[in-house]
Coordinates of C-alpha atoms in Angstrom, one line a residue:
M1 CA 0.0 0.0 0.0
A2 CA 1.2 3.5 -0.7
D3 CA 1.0 4.6 3.0
G4 CA 2.6 1.4 4.3
P5 CA 6.2 0.6 5.3
S6 CA 9.0 2.3 3.3
A7 CA 12.8 1.9 3.1
S8 CA 13.2 4.6 5.8
Q9 CA 10.2 3.3 7.9
P10 CA 10.2 -0.5 7.7
P11 CA 8.0 -2.6 10.1
F12 CA 10.9 -2.6 12.6
P13 CA 14.0 -0.4 12.7
F14 CA 16.3 -1.0 9.8
Y15 CA 19.9 -2.2 10.0
S16 CA 22.6 0.4 9.1
A17 CA 26.3 0.8 9.2
A18 CA 26.0 3.4 11.8
E19 CA 25.7 0.5 14.3
K20 CA 29.0 -1.2 14.8
D21 CA 27.8 -4.3 16.4
G22 CA 26.2 -5.9 13.3
F23 CA 27.5 -7.0 9.9
A24 CA 26.6 -3.7 8.1
F25 CA 29.5 -1.7 9.5
P26 CA 32.3 -4.0 8.4
T27 CA 30.5 -4.5 5.1
V28 CA 30.5 -0.7 4.3
S29 CA 33.8 0.2 5.9
Q30 CA 35.9 -2.8 4.8
R31 CA 34.3 -4.9 2.1
W32 CA 32.8 -2.2 -0.2
P33 CA 36.2 -0.4 -0.7
V34 CA 37.7 -3.8 -1.7
I35 CA 34.9 -4.5 -4.1
V36 CA 35.3 -1.1 -5.8
T37 CA 39.1 -1.5 -5.9
N38 CA 38.6 -4.9 -7.6
I39 CA 36.5 -3.2 -10.3
I40 CA 39.2 -0.6 -10.9
D41 CA 41.7 -3.4 -11.3
D42 CA 39.4 -5.2 -13.7
I43 CA 39.0 -2.2 -15.9
H44 CA 42.8 -1.6 -16.1
R45 CA 43.2 -5.3 -17.1
T46 CA 40.4 -5.1 -19.7
V47 CA 41.8 -2.0 -21.3
D48 CA 45.3 -3.6 -21.5
E49 CA 44.1 -6.9 -22.9
N50 CA 42.0 -5.1 -25.6
A51 CA 45.0 -3.0 -26.5
A52 CA 47.2 -6.1 -26.8
S53 CA 44.6 -7.9 -29.0
S54 CA 44.4 -5.0 -31.5
P55 CA 47.9 -3.3 -31.4
T56 CA 47.4 -1.6 -34.8
N57 CA 44.2 0.2 -33.9
S58 CA 45.6 3.1 -31.9
D59 CA 42.5 5.3 -32.3
V60 CA 40.3 2.7 -30.6
D61 CA 42.9 1.9 -28.0
G62 CA 43.3 5.6 -27.2
E63 CA 39.5 6.2 -26.9
Q64 CA 39.0 3.1 -24.7
R65 CA 41.9 4.2 -22.4
R66 CA 40.3 7.7 -22.2
Q67 CA 36.9 6.3 -21.3
G68 CA 38.4 3.7 -18.9
S69 CA 40.3 6.5 -17.1
A70 CA 37.0 8.4 -16.8
V71 CA 35.3 5.4 -15.2
I72 CA 38.2 4.8 -12.9
A73 CA 38.2 8.4 -11.7
K74 CA 34.5 8.2 -10.9
L75 CA 35.0 4.9 -9.0
E76 CA 37.9 6.3 -7.0
A77 CA 35.7 9.2 -6.0
L78 CA 33.0 6.7 -5.0
K79 CA 35.4 4.8 -2.9
Y80 CA 36.5 8.1 -1.2
D81 CA 32.9 9.0 -0.5
I82 CA 32.2 5.6 1.1
Q83 CA 35.4 5.7 3.3
H84 CA 34.7 9.3 4.4
G85 CA 31.0 9.0 5.1
K86 CA 29.9 11.4 2.4
P87 CA 26.2 11.8 1.5
I88 CA 24.7 9.5 -1.1
A89 CA 24.8 11.4 -4.4
P90 CA 22.1 11.4 -7.1
L91 CA 22.7 9.2 -10.2
E92 CA 24.0 11.1 -13.2
N93 CA 22.8 9.3 -16.3
L94 CA 19.4 10.9 -16.7
Y95 CA 18.7 10.0 -20.3
I96 CA 18.9 7.0 -22.7
H97 CA 20.5 7.8 -26.1
T98 CA 18.8 5.5 -28.6
T99 CA 19.6 4.7 -32.3
A100 CA 16.0 5.9 -33.3
K101 CA 15.4 9.3 -34.8
N102 CA 12.8 12.0 -34.2
Q103 CA 10.8 13.3 -37.2
D104 CA 13.3 16.1 -37.8
G105 CA 16.2 13.5 -38.0
T106 CA 17.7 14.3 -34.6
P107 CA 18.5 11.4 -32.3
L108 CA 15.7 10.2 -30.0
I109 CA 16.6 10.7 -26.4
L110 CA 14.5 9.2 -23.6
E111 CA 14.3 9.9 -19.9
D112 CA 15.8 7.0 -17.9
T113 CA 12.8 6.3 -15.6
D114 CA 14.9 4.0 -13.4
T115 CA 17.4 6.7 -12.7
R116 CA 14.5 9.1 -12.0
A117 CA 13.0 6.6 -9.5
W118 CA 16.4 6.2 -7.7
N119 CA 16.9 10.0 -7.5
D120 CA 13.4 10.5 -6.2
A121 CA 14.1 8.0 -3.5
I122 CA 17.4 9.5 -2.6
R123 CA 15.7 12.9 -2.3
Q124 CA 12.5 11.9 -0.6
V125 CA 13.3 8.7 1.4
F126 CA 16.9 9.3 2.6
P127 CA 17.6 13.1 2.0
G128 CA 21.1 13.9 3.0
A129 CA 21.8 10.4 4.2
T130 CA 25.3 8.8 4.0
Y131 CA 26.3 5.2 3.3
Y132 CA 26.3 4.8 7.1
S133 CA 23.1 6.5 8.1
A134 CA 20.8 5.2 5.3
S135 CA 19.4 1.7 5.7
W136 CA 21.9 -1.0 4.8
L137 CA 19.7 -2.4 2.2
F138 CA 19.1 0.9 0.4
A139 CA 22.8 1.9 0.6
E140 CA 24.0 -1.4 -0.7
C141 CA 21.6 -1.6 -3.6
Y142 CA 22.5 2.1 -4.4
L143 CA 26.2 1.2 -4.4
Y144 CA 25.7 -1.4 -7.3
R145 CA 23.3 0.9 -9.2
R146 CA 25.8 3.7 -8.9
I147 CA 28.6 1.5 -10.2
F148 CA 26.4 0.6 -13.2
D149 CA 25.6 4.3 -13.7
I150 CA 29.4 5.2 -13.8
I151 CA 30.4 2.4 -16.1
S152 CA 27.5 2.6 -18.6
A153 CA 28.0 6.3 -19.0
Q154 CA 31.0 5.5 -21.3
P155 CA 29.9 4.1 -24.7
L156 CA 32.7 1.6 -25.0
F157 CA 31.8 0.1 -21.6
K158 CA 28.1 -0.4 -22.2
G159 CA 27.2 -4.0 -21.5
Y160 CA 30.5 -4.5 -19.6
D161 CA 30.3 -6.7 -16.5
P162 CA 33.0 -5.7 -14.0
F163 CA 32.4 -9.0 -12.1
L164 CA 32.6 -11.5 -15.0
R165 CA 36.2 -12.5 -14.4
Q166 CA 35.5 -13.1 -10.7
K167 CA 32.4 -15.2 -11.5
K168 CA 34.2 -17.3 -14.0
S169 CA 37.2 -17.7 -11.6
A170 CA 34.9 -18.9 -8.8
L171 CA 33.4 -21.5 -11.2
K172 CA 36.8 -22.7 -12.2
D173 CA 37.8 -23.2 -8.6
S174 CA 34.8 -25.5 -8.0
F175 CA 34.5 -27.0 -11.5
D176 CA 35.7 -30.5 -10.8
G177 CA 33.5 -30.8 -7.8
I178 CA 30.2 -29.7 -9.5
V179 CA 31.0 -31.9 -12.6
S180 CA 31.5 -34.9 -10.3
V181 CA 28.2 -34.2 -8.7
G182 CA 26.5 -33.7 -12.0
R183 CA 27.9 -36.9 -13.5
E184 CA 26.9 -38.9 -10.4
L185 CA 23.3 -37.7 -10.4
D186 CA 22.6 -37.2 -14.1
A187 CA 21.2 -40.7 -14.9
S188 CA 18.8 -40.7 -11.9
L189 CA 18.0 -37.0 -11.8
G190 CA 14.2 -37.7 -12.2
D191 CA 14.1 -39.9 -9.2
P192 CA 11.6 -38.4 -6.6
S193 CA 13.9 -39.5 -3.8
L194 CA 16.5 -37.0 -4.9
L195 CA 14.4 -34.0 -4.3
R196 CA 15.5 -33.3 -0.7
E197 CA 19.2 -33.7 -1.6
L198 CA 18.9 -31.3 -4.5
L199 CA 17.1 -28.7 -2.4
V200 CA 20.0 -28.9 0.1
L201 CA 22.6 -28.6 -2.8
S202 CA 20.7 -25.6 -4.0
L203 CA 20.6 -24.1 -0.5
W204 CA 24.3 -24.4 0.2
G205 CA 25.3 -23.5 -3.3
N206 CA 24.3 -20.0 -2.0
A207 CA 27.5 -20.1 0.1
T208 CA 29.5 -19.2 -3.0
D209 CA 28.8 -15.4 -2.7
L210 CA 31.6 -13.4 -4.1
S211 CA 30.6 -10.2 -2.3
M212 CA 31.1 -12.0 1.0
F213 CA 34.6 -13.1 -0.1
A214 CA 35.9 -9.6 -0.5
G215 CA 39.0 -9.2 1.6
L216 CA 39.1 -12.9 2.7
S217 CA 42.2 -15.0 2.3
S218 CA 42.0 -18.2 0.3
D219 CA 42.1 -20.3 3.5
E220 CA 39.3 -18.3 5.0
K221 CA 37.2 -18.8 1.9
K222 CA 37.8 -22.6 2.0
L223 CA 36.9 -22.8 5.7
M224 CA 33.7 -20.9 5.1
L225 CA 32.7 -23.2 2.2
S226 CA 33.7 -26.4 4.1
E227 CA 31.1 -25.7 6.8
S228 CA 28.3 -25.2 4.3
V229 CA 26.9 -28.7 3.9
G230 CA 24.1 -30.9 5.1
E231 CA 21.1 -30.1 7.3
T232 CA 22.7 -29.9 10.7
N233 CA 23.2 -26.1 10.4
I234 CA 19.8 -25.3 8.8
V235 CA 18.5 -23.4 11.8
S236 CA 14.9 -23.1 10.5
N237 CA 14.2 -26.2 8.5
H238 CA 10.9 -26.6 6.6
L239 CA 12.3 -29.2 4.2
D240 CA 9.6 -31.7 5.2
Q241 CA 6.8 -29.3 4.2
I242 CA 8.7 -28.2 1.0
V243 CA 9.2 -31.7 -0.2
A244 CA 5.6 -32.7 0.6
F245 CA 4.2 -29.7 -1.2
I246 CA 6.3 -30.3 -4.3
Q247 CA 5.7 -34.0 -4.5
N248 CA 2.0 -33.9 -3.7
E249 CA 0.6 -30.5 -4.8
L250 CA 2.8 -28.9 -7.4
D251 CA 1.3 -31.2 -10.0
G252 CA 3.2 -30.2 -13.2
K253 CA 2.6 -26.4 -12.9
R254 CA 4.9 -23.4 -13.3
V255 CA 7.8 -22.8 -10.9
D256 CA 9.7 -19.5 -10.7
F257 CA 13.3 -19.2 -9.4
I258 CA 14.3 -15.7 -8.2
L259 CA 18.0 -16.3 -8.6
D260 CA 21.0 -15.3 -6.6
N261 CA 24.5 -16.2 -7.6
A262 CA 25.9 -17.2 -11.0
G263 CA 28.3 -20.2 -11.4
V264 CA 28.1 -22.9 -8.8
E265 CA 24.8 -21.9 -7.2
L266 CA 23.1 -21.4 -10.6
F267 CA 24.3 -24.9 -11.6
Y268 CA 22.7 -26.5 -8.6
D269 CA 19.5 -24.4 -9.2
M270 CA 19.4 -25.8 -12.7
M271 CA 19.9 -29.3 -11.5
L272 CA 16.9 -28.8 -9.1
A273 CA 14.8 -27.4 -12.0
D274 CA 15.8 -30.3 -14.2
H275 CA 14.7 -32.7 -11.5
L276 CA 11.3 -30.9 -11.2
H277 CA 10.8 -31.4 -15.0
Q278 CA 12.0 -35.0 -15.2
S279 CA 9.9 -36.0 -12.2
G280 CA 6.8 -34.3 -13.7
R281 CA 6.5 -31.8 -10.9
A282 CA 7.0 -28.8 -13.2
S283 CA 6.1 -28.1 -16.8
V284 CA 7.6 -24.6 -17.0
T285 CA 10.4 -23.0 -15.0
V286 CA 11.1 -19.3 -15.2
F287 CA 14.5 -18.1 -14.0
H288 CA 14.5 -14.4 -12.8
C289 CA 17.9 -12.7 -13.1
K290 CA 19.2 -9.3 -12.3
S291 CA 19.0 -6.9 -15.2
I292 CA 22.5 -5.4 -14.5
P293 CA 25.7 -6.6 -12.8
W294 CA 24.7 -6.8 -9.1
F295 CA 26.3 -7.7 -5.8
V296 CA 29.4 -9.1 -7.5
S297 CA 28.1 -12.6 -8.2
D298 CA 24.4 -12.3 -8.9
T299 CA 23.1 -13.9 -12.1
T300 CA 22.4 -11.9 -15.2
P301 CA 20.9 -13.4 -18.4
A302 CA 24.4 -13.5 -20.0
D303 CA 25.7 -15.7 -17.2
F304 CA 23.6 -18.6 -18.4
G305 CA 25.5 -18.7 -21.7
W306 CA 29.0 -18.9 -20.4
L307 CA 28.0 -21.4 -17.7
L308 CA 26.4 -23.8 -20.2
D309 CA 29.3 -23.3 -22.6
G310 CA 31.9 -24.1 -19.9
L311 CA 30.1 -27.2 -18.7
E312 CA 29.7 -28.5 -22.2
A313 CA 33.2 -27.5 -23.4
P314 CA 35.6 -26.8 -20.5
E315 CA 38.1 -25.4 -23.0
T316 CA 36.0 -22.2 -23.0
L317 CA 37.0 -21.7 -19.4
F318 CA 40.4 -23.4 -19.1
A319 CA 43.5 -23.0 -21.1
G320 CA 46.6 -25.1 -21.8
A321 CA 47.6 -27.5 -19.0
E322 CA 44.5 -26.5 -17.0
M323 CA 42.4 -28.5 -19.5
E324 CA 44.1 -31.8 -18.8
L325 CA 41.7 -34.5 -17.7
R326 CA 38.7 -32.0 -17.5
Q327 CA 35.4 -33.8 -17.9
N328 CA 32.3 -32.2 -19.3
L329 CA 28.5 -32.5 -18.8
S330 CA 27.6 -32.4 -22.4
N331 CA 24.5 -34.7 -22.1
M332 CA 23.1 -32.7 -19.2
V333 CA 23.7 -29.4 -21.0
Q334 CA 22.1 -30.5 -24.2
R335 CA 19.0 -31.4 -22.2
W336 CA 19.0 -28.0 -20.6
R337 CA 19.5 -26.3 -24.0
T338 CA 16.4 -28.2 -25.2
Y339 CA 14.4 -27.0 -22.3
L340 CA 15.4 -23.4 -23.2
M341 CA 14.7 -23.9 -26.9
R342 CA 11.2 -25.3 -26.2
N343 CA 10.5 -22.5 -23.7
Q344 CA 10.1 -25.1 -20.9
W345 CA 12.8 -23.0 -19.3
V346 CA 12.6 -19.2 -19.6
V347 CA 15.3 -16.8 -18.6
T348 CA 14.1 -13.3 -17.9
S349 CA 14.9 -10.2 -15.8
S350 CA 13.2 -7.1 -14.4
P351 CA 14.5 -3.8 -13.0
F352 CA 12.5 -4.6 -9.8
W353 CA 15.0 -7.2 -8.8
S354 CA 17.8 -4.6 -8.8
S355 CA 15.9 -1.9 -7.0
W356 CA 16.0 -1.0 -3.3
K357 CA 12.5 -2.2 -2.6
A358 CA 11.5 -5.0 -0.3
H359 CA 9.7 -7.8 -2.2
R360 CA 6.3 -7.1 -0.5
H361 CA 6.2 -3.9 -2.6
L362 CA 5.6 -6.1 -5.7
A363 CA 2.0 -6.2 -4.5
D364 CA 1.6 -2.4 -4.3
V365 CA -0.7 -2.4 -7.3
D366 CA -2.5 0.7 -6.2
S367 CA 0.5 2.8 -5.5
K368 CA 1.3 5.7 -7.8
N369 CA 5.0 4.8 -7.3
T370 CA 4.6 1.3 -8.9
D371 CA 5.9 1.3 -12.5
V372 CA 4.4 -0.6 -15.4
S373 CA 7.1 -3.3 -15.5
T374 CA 6.7 -4.1 -11.8
L375 CA 2.9 -4.3 -12.3
Q376 CA 3.4 -6.7 -15.1
L377 CA 5.9 -8.8 -13.1
W378 CA 3.6 -9.1 -10.1
R379 CA 0.5 -10.0 -12.2
E380 CA 2.4 -12.8 -13.9
L381 CA 3.8 -14.2 -10.7
A382 CA 0.5 -13.9 -8.8
T383 CA -1.6 -15.5 -11.6
K384 CA 0.7 -17.9 -13.4
S385 CA 3.2 -19.3 -10.9
A386 CA 2.5 -22.2 -8.5
L387 CA 5.7 -21.8 -6.5
L388 CA 8.2 -19.0 -6.0
I389 CA 11.7 -20.2 -5.0
F390 CA 13.7 -17.2 -3.6
K391 CA 17.4 -17.9 -3.6
G392 CA 20.0 -16.4 -1.4
D393 CA 20.7 -13.8 1.2
L394 CA 19.7 -10.6 -0.6
N395 CA 16.4 -12.0 -1.7
Y396 CA 15.8 -13.1 1.9
R397 CA 16.7 -9.6 3.2
K398 CA 14.1 -8.2 0.8
L399 CA 11.5 -10.8 1.8
V400 CA 11.8 -9.8 5.5
Y401 CA 12.4 -6.1 4.8
D402 CA 16.0 -6.2 6.1
C403 CA 14.8 -4.9 9.4
K404 CA 15.0 -6.0 13.1
F405 CA 12.1 -8.4 13.2
P406 CA 12.5 -10.5 16.4
A407 CA 14.1 -13.8 15.3
T408 CA 11.0 -15.6 16.7
T409 CA 8.7 -13.8 14.2
P410 CA 6.9 -16.4 12.0
F411 CA 8.3 -16.3 8.4
S412 CA 4.7 -15.8 7.0
E413 CA 4.2 -12.7 9.2
S414 CA 7.5 -11.0 8.1
L415 CA 6.3 -11.1 4.4
G416 CA 3.7 -8.4 4.9
E417 CA -0.1 -8.9 4.9
T418 CA -0.8 -7.6 1.4
F419 CA 1.9 -9.6 -0.3
A420 CA 1.2 -12.7 1.8
R421 CA -2.5 -12.7 0.9
A422 CA -1.9 -12.6 -2.8
C423 CA 1.4 -14.4 -3.5
P424 CA 1.8 -18.1 -4.5
P425 CA 3.5 -20.5 -2.2
I426 CA 7.1 -19.4 -1.3
V427 CA 10.3 -21.3 -0.6
A428 CA 13.3 -19.3 0.7
L429 CA 16.7 -21.1 0.5
R430 CA 19.2 -18.9 2.1
T431 CA 22.7 -19.1 3.6
N432 CA 22.8 -16.6 6.5
K433 CA 25.2 -13.8 5.5
S434 CA 23.5 -10.8 7.0
D435 CA 21.7 -9.8 10.2
P436 CA 18.0 -10.4 9.5
C437 CA 16.6 -13.8 10.4
V438 CA 13.1 -14.9 11.3
G439 CA 11.3 -18.2 12.0
I440 CA 13.7 -19.3 14.8
S441 CA 12.4 -20.6 18.1
A442 CA 13.5 -18.8 21.2
A443 CA 15.4 -21.9 22.3
K444 CA 17.3 -22.2 19.0
E445 CA 18.1 -18.5 19.1
E446 CA 19.5 -18.8 22.6
E447 CA 21.5 -21.9 21.5
L448 CA 23.0 -20.0 18.5
V449 CA 23.9 -16.9 20.4
K450 CA 25.7 -19.1 23.0
L451 CA 27.4 -21.2 20.3
A452 CA 28.6 -18.1 18.3
G453 CA 29.4 -16.0 21.4
G454 CA 27.0 -13.3 20.0
D455 CA 25.0 -12.6 16.9
S456 CA 27.6 -13.7 14.3
W457 CA 25.5 -16.8 13.5
R458 CA 23.3 -14.4 11.6
W459 CA 26.0 -13.5 9.0
S460 CA 28.9 -16.0 9.3
G461 CA 27.7 -18.1 6.3
K462 CA 27.8 -21.3 8.5
F463 CA 24.1 -21.4 9.1
A464 CA 21.1 -21.4 6.8
V465 CA 17.3 -21.4 6.6
A466 CA 15.0 -23.4 4.4
Q467 CA 11.6 -21.8 4.9
F468 CA 8.1 -22.3 3.4
Y469 CA 4.9 -20.3 3.2
R470 CA 1.9 -22.0 1.6
G471 CA 0.4 -18.8 0.3
F472 CA -2.9 -17.4 1.5
K473 CA -4.8 -18.7 -1.6
M474 CA -3.6 -22.2 -0.8
L475 CA -4.9 -21.8 2.8
V476 CA -8.5 -20.7 2.0

């Protein structure tokens, strides 16, 4: 509803980096500067590699270096603003320059409505706020939208993904392991008894979050991933209800995955989707991606292409001696390509998924602030989907408004009444990598606080939730 909760006035107080006892403060003060620095390094590398690949084209090389330098200067300024607690600045790309023409022959220039929405929110919701005083969710989403704004302002960098190298490198690090799992399960992937195992694989695949890895050593990353297995550390576990619903009630309908990370997690998500098709539980699966590079490792539509290519032909990822003894998943990938060709699998994106808004605002159909694309997205989800599978930490934060709900709050209550009354059944598969967490018993919360010596269980990546809401329409 238009007069309901907002980014600055959520149902409970929001998390922010102004508070040093949670995970927001080290994220803003330590992890974000590392992430921006990595982007700067990637742009330097991209410019140098492009120059080496076309040494005779000095004009193009010179222009790309000029534009790359302009991007780097803006990113350095952004990093400075973060480190020095400066106010959040409006986005600068106010217009979209198209290839179409007006009647008088001049180029057609359109207002960028997404930029306008962001700037309205900065001015109206968090006027004068800094990266520390604004809500963590708003500030973090703004960070990645600002990075996109800076990079896409330069024509030669339109469509450039500053995180692509990191996403491919993470896949390469885990390649042999996921291929081994794929080859082991491929022949029996339609077996109904595999559903629970595949849900757990999809859940812990979310541990491979590159934004969480910023500033960690190789050993620290390995330790974090080694603890992300099985059901022991699922602190709110609705897998019994999830499995029962899918096997007994889904009945060959449409399933929607609201995706999180590319690479390893996406691979396990596709294995789960493949199982749902082969076992007859789903007839159509829609994969919802981010429309722009987001939170380092989040999936964009382009990430499907290179993942499928790499699984089918590892030489597209590995070079030279690295290719020795690499096995592929060509049979599995061919089946997945067939799903895509027949529109049994659909890959799509919407600007809503890369906005600052909590997911309950999908249902704000009467709000003057709801854009046409969001209305279309919501109507499709509410009327056509039989199950929404929300993957990962950011989607979970947006489901529960990234605010200080007591941990004992029922998951269904945290979704918001308007959204909960109209949405299809929901599954949330999330590795805990930020403060918000609901659906925990008081005894379990006490146990976790004692075990972790505080609240770090909420964001350490060692624990997870697998939560289920049947949907109001299913209950009446």
